XYZ file of C-alpha atoms in Angstrom:
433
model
C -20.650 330.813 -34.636
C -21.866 330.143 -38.320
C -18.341 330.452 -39.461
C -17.324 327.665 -37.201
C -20.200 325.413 -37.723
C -19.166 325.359 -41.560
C -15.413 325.067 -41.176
C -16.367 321.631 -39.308
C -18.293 320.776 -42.328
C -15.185 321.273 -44.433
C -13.183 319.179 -42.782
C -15.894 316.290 -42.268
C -15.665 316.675 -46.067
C -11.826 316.976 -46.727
C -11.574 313.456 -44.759
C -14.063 310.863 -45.620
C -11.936 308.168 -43.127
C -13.506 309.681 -40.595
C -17.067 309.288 -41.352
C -16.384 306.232 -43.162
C -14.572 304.128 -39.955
C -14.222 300.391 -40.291
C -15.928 298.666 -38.314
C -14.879 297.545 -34.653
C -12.976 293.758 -34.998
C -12.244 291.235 -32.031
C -8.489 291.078 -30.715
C -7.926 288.194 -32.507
C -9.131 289.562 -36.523
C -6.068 292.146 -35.859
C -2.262 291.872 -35.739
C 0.166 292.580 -33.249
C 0.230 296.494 -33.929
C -3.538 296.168 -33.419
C -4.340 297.411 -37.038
C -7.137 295.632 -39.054
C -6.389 293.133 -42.053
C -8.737 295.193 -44.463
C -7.446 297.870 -46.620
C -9.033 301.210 -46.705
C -9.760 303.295 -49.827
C -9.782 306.856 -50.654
C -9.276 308.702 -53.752
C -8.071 305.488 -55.373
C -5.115 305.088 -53.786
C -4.394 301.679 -51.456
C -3.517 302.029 -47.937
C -1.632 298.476 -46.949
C -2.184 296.854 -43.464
C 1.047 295.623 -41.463
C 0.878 291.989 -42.991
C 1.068 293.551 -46.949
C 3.597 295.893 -45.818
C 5.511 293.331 -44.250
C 5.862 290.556 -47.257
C 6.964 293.264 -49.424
C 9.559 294.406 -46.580
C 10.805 290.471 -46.469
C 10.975 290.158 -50.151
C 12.874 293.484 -50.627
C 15.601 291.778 -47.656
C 16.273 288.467 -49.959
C 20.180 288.684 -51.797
C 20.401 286.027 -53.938
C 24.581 286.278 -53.983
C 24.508 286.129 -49.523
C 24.419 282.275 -47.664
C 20.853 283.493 -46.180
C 19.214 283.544 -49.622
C 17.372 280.374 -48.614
C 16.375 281.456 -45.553
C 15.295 284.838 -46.383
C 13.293 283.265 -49.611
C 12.014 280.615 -47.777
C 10.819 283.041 -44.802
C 9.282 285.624 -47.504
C 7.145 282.736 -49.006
C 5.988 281.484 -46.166
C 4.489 284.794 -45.340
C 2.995 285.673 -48.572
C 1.056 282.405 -48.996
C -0.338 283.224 -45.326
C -1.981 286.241 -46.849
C -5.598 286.173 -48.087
C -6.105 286.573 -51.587
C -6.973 290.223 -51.753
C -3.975 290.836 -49.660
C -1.559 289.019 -52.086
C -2.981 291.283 -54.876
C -1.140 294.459 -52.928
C 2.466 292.625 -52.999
C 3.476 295.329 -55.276
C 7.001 293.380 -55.814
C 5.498 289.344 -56.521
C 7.569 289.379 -59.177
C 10.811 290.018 -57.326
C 9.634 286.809 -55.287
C 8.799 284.825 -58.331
C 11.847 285.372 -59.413
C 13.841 284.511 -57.129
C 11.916 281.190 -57.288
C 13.137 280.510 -60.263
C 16.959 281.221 -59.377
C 16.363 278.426 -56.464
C 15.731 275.943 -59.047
C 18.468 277.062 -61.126
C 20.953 276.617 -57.987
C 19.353 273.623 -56.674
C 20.524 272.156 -60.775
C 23.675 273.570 -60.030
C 24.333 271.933 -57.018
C 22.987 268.545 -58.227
C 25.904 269.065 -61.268
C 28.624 269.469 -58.733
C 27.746 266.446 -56.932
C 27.460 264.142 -59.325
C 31.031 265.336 -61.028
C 32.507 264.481 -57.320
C 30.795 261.663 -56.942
C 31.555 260.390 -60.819
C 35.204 259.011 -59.630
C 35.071 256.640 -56.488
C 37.623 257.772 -53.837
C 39.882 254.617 -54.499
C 40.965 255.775 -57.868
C 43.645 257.319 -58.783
C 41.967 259.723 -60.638
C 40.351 260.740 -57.178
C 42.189 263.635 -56.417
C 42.372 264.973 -60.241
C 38.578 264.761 -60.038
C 38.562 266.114 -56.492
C 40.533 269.572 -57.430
C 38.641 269.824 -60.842
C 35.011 269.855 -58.492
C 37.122 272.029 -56.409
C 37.500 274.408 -58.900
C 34.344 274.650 -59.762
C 32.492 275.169 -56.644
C 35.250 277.700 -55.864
C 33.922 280.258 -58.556
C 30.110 280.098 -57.305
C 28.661 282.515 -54.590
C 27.617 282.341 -51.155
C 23.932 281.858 -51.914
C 24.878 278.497 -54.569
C 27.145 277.324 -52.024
C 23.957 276.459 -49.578
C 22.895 274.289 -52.264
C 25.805 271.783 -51.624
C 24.950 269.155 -49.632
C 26.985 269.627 -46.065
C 29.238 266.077 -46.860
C 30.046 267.570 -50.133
C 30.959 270.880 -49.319
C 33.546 269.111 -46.398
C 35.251 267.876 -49.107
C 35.188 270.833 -50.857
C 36.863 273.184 -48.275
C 38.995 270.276 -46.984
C 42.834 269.190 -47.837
C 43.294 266.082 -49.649
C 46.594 264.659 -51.276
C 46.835 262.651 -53.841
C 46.642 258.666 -53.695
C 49.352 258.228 -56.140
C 53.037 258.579 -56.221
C 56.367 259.474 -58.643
C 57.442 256.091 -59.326
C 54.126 254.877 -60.102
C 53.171 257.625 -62.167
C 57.063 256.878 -64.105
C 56.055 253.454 -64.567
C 52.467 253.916 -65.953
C 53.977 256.023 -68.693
C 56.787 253.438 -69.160
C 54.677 250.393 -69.640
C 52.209 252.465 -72.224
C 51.561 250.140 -75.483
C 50.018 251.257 -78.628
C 48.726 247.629 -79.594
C 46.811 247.722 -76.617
C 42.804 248.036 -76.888
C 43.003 250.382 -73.551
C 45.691 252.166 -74.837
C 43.917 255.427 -74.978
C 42.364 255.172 -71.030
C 45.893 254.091 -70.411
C 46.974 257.598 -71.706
C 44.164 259.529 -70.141
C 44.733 257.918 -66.506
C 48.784 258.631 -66.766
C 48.424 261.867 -67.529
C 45.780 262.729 -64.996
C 47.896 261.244 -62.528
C 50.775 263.753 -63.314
C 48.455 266.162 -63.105
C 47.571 265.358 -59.772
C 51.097 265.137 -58.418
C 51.926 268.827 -60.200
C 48.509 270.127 -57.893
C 50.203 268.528 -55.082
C 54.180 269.269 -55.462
C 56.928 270.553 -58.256
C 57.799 267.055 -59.147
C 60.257 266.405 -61.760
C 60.411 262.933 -64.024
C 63.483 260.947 -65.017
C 64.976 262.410 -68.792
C 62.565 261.269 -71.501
C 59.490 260.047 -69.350
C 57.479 262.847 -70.392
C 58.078 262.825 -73.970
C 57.384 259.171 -73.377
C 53.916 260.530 -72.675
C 53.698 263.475 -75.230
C 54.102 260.918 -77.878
C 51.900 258.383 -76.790
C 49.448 261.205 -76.577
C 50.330 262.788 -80.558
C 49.548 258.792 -81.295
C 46.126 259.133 -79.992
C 45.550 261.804 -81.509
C 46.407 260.340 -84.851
C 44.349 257.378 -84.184
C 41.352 258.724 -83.537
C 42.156 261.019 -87.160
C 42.841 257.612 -89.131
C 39.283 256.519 -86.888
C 37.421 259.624 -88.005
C 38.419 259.428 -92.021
C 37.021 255.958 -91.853
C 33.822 256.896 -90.143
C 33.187 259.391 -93.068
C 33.938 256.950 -95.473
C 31.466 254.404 -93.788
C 28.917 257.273 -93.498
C 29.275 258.487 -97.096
C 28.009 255.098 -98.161
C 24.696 255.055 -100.063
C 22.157 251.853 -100.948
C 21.660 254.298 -104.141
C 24.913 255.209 -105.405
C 27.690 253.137 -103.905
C 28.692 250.028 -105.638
C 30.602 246.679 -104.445
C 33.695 248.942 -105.141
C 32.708 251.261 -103.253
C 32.336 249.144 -100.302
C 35.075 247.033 -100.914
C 37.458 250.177 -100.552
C 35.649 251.091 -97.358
C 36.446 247.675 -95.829
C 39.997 247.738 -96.851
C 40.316 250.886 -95.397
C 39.050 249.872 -91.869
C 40.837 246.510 -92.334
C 44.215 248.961 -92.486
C 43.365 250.465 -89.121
C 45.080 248.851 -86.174
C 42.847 247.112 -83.497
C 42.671 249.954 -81.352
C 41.553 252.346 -83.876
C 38.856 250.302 -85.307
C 37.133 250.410 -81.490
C 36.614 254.366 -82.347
C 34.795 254.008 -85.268
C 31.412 254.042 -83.997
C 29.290 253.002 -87.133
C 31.000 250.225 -88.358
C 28.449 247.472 -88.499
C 26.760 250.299 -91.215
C 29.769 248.997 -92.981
C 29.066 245.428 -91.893
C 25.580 245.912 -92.910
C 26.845 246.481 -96.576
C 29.782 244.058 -96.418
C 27.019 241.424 -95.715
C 24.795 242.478 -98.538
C 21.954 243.694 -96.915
C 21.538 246.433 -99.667
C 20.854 245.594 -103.048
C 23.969 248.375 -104.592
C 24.131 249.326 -108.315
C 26.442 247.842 -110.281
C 29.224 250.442 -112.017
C 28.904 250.245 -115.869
C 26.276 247.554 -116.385
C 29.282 245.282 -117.863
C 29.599 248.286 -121.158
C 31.540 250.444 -119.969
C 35.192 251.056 -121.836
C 37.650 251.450 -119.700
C 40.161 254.754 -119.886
C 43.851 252.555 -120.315
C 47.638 253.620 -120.776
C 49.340 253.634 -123.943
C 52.768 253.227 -121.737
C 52.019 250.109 -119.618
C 53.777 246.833 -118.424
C 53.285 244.221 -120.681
C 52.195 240.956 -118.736
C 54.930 237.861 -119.366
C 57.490 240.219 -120.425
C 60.050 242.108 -118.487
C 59.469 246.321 -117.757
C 61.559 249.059 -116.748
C 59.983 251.320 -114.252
C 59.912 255.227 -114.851
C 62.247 256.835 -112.517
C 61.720 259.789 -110.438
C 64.919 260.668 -108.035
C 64.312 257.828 -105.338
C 60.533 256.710 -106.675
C 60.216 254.179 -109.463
C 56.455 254.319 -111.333
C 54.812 251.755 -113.692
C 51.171 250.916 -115.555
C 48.956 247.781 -115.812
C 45.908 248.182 -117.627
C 42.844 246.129 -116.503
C 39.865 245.378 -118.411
C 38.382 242.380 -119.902
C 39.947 242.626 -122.908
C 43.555 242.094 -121.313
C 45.755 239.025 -120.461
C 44.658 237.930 -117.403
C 47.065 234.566 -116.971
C 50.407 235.996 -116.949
C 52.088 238.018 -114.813
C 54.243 241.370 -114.608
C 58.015 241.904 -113.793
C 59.188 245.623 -113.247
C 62.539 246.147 -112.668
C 64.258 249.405 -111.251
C 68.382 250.441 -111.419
C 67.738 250.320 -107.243
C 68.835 246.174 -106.972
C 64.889 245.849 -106.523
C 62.252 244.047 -108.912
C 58.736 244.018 -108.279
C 56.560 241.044 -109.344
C 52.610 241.848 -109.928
C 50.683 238.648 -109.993
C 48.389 237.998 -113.215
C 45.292 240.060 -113.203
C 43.013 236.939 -112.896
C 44.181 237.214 -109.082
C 43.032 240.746 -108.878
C 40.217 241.396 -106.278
C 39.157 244.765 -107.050
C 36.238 244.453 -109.717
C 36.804 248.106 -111.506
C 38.467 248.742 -114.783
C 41.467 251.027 -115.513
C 44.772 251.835 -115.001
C 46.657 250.163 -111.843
C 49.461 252.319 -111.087
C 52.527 250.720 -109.287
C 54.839 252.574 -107.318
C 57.780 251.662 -105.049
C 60.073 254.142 -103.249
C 63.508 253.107 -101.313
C 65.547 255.783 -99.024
C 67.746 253.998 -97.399
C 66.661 250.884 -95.342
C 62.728 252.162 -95.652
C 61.029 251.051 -98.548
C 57.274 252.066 -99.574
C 55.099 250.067 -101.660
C 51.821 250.915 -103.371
C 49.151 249.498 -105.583
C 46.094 251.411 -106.773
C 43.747 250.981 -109.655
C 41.264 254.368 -109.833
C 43.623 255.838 -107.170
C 42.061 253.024 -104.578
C 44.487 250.344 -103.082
C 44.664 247.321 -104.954
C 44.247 243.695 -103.573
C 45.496 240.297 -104.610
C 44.771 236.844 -103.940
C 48.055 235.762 -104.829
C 51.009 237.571 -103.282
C 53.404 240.667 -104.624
C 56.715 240.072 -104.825
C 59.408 242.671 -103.967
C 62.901 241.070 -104.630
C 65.657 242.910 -102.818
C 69.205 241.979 -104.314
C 72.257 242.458 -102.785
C 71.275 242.168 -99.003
C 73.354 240.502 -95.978
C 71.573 237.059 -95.474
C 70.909 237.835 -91.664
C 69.543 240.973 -92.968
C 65.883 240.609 -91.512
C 62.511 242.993 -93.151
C 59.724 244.074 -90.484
C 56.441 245.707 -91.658
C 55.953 249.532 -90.644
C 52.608 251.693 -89.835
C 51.971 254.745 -90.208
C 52.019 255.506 -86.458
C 55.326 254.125 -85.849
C 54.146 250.103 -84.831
C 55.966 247.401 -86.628
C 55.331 243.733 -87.088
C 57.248 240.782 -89.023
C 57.168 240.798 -92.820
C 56.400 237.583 -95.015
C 59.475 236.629 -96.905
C 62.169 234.489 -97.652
C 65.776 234.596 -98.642
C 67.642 232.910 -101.246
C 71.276 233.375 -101.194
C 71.830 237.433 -101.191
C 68.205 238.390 -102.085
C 65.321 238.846 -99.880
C 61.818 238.248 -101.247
C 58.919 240.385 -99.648
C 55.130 238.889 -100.092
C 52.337 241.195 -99.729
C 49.060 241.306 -101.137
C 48.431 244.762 -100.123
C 50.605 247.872 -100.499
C 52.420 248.857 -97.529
C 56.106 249.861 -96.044
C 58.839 247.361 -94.605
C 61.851 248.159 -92.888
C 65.458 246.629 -93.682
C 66.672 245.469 -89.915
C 70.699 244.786 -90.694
């Protein structure tokens, strides 16, 4: 009988719980299984009740790649925030649920991005379907849970056919009527060849012989345009109030006063350049008026007649300019090509530097490429250059050629079997027989 009596002490001992019982609650202060909210303690370790052990089981179930990620987040957060705050502090995986918080915002952003992109191009366009395939795309490579995200309207469009609103011939005759001198010229590229692109997602089509390269070439010009754009925008940007001079600036203009209409739109800081065209800077002036010019011992003499150097089909000559030369008279340089070029007296000369203008003039066959620099910087005059072309049919006619293939009229006249070309720039003309 001892024996017994102090075994029952033992275990009494070996399990506090059940001399320390909680205390008796109402129906209402317990859950469903009819266990208490409070936890119990014993040797440091925490025993949950059903409402712990149940957030953690609903945050453990959320799969943020499945289409009930929402659900299952929005279900687990709803039942953690209905714990009290000692409860919450037994959540053992919060930061599971905090997490996935975070990856709702980041697929809510998401979601937003996709709808705007569809939404960017209005259905009557006829970029519509090009834009419609592209969002397509896109929402094709996210998972189930980012697809919730998409509002229901969007995703319909999404997951629906659509064709394009466009067709062959019109597509042909977009590309057809493309025009370089055009301001839009470059949306006019763009929009033809995203509405190629959206007949090839719809069908094998095939364009009439030469259509395409009608395309691929109006798309090489843009890309030189916005090139001949982008070396002027350095220029303007290299421009200092400390360091540049007039010169400086005056080259700078010239250079964007060469570009053609529609690249002079791309060049984004161009009143910079205005701003020093206009004088707002007060520039330093190069040599203070002392400096002694580097000249040419081998250089046209003004009011006399010069035979240009020749090199194969290029013929080269020297003018020196500085104060100290004639500045009334002007140059003749003749070549062994039937061509004499006429350089007007230096008085005429806009560029204010000092130096060596170097002429040049090159003829293969009916092409023929002028240039005037002084300091390796185009020259220009007030008066006009002179190219005389001997020995040309009288209905021969001369148009003036770009780099990127446009042509306009030349100024000049004919007298008898020579053709005289006026320019006050350098540049390359064309002999039309």
């Amino acid at each position: 009988m001892k024996n017994k009596r102090k075994l029952a002490f033992l275990a009494l001992v070996a399990a506090p719980s059940l001399i320390y019982a909680a205390p008796t609650m109402s129906a209402s202060a317990a859950d469903i299984t009819g266990q208490v909210k409070t936890a119990y303690i014993y040797d440091n370790t925490y025993y949950y009740n059903s409402k712990v052990s149940n957030v953690v089981r609903l945050i453990s179930n959320i799969n943020d790649t499945t289409a009930s990620f929402q659900a299952n987040l929005e279900t687990a957060s709803k039942a953690y925030d209905e714990l009290t705050a000692t409860e919450q502090q037994y959540v053992t995986n919060y930061s599971t649920l905090s997490n996935h918080k975070q990856t709702k915002v980041a697929y809510r952003k998401l979601a937003d991005q996709i709808e705007e992109k569809l939404a960017s191009v209005e259905s009557t366009s006829v970029n519509y379907y090009q834009n419609v395939m592209e969002t397509k795309d896109w929402y094709n490579t996210l998972n189930a849970a980012q697809k919730t995200f998409v509002s229901a309207e969007s995703q319909r469009i999404l997951t629906s056919y659509i064709s394009p609103n466009t067709s062959i011939d019109k597509v042909v005759n977009k590309i057809q009527l493309l025009n370089s001198s055009r301001i839009t010229f470059h949306q006019d590229v763009a929009d033809a060849r995203a509405e190629l692109n959206a007949l090839r997602r719809h069908t094998n089509v095939s364009l009439p012989a030469g259509v395409e390269k009608m395309l691929l070439d109006a798309e090489q010009l843009v890309v030189k345009d916005k090139a001949a754009a982008k070396e002027v925008e350095n220029a303007i940007a290299d421009l200092s109030p400390k360091t540049s001079t007039a010169q400086d600036v005056q080259a700078v203009k010239t250079a964007f006063e060469a570009l053609t209409p529609v690249q002079q739109q791309l060049v984004p800081n161009v009143w910079t350049l205005v701003d020093f065209v206009n004088g707002k800077y007060d520039l330093p002036t190069k040599g203070n008026g002392t400096k002694t010019p580097v000249l040419s011992d081998t250089t046209a003499v003004p009011g006399k007649i010069t035979a240009m150097t020749r090199n194969k089909n290029t013929y080269t000559a020297k003018i020196n300019v500085a104060d100290s030369e004639n500045s009334t008279e002007r140059f003749v340089l003749t070549t062994k090509s039937n061509m004499t070029v006429i350089i007007p007296p230096l008085g005429t000369l806009l560029n204010e530097d000092t130096g060596v203008m170097e002429i040049q003039i090159t003829r293969n066959l009916n092409r023929i490429t002028f240039q005037a620099t002084l300091n390796k910087k185009p020259v220009e005059f007030e008066a006009d250059m002179e190219i005389i072309i001997n020995s040309l049919s009288p209905n021969a006619s001369i148009v003036r050629t770009y780099d990127f293939g446009e042509q306009e009229p030349a100024d000049y006249t004919v007298e008898g079997n020579r053709h005289f070309i006026q320019t006050k720039t350098s540049g390359s003309f064309q002999i039309v027989r």
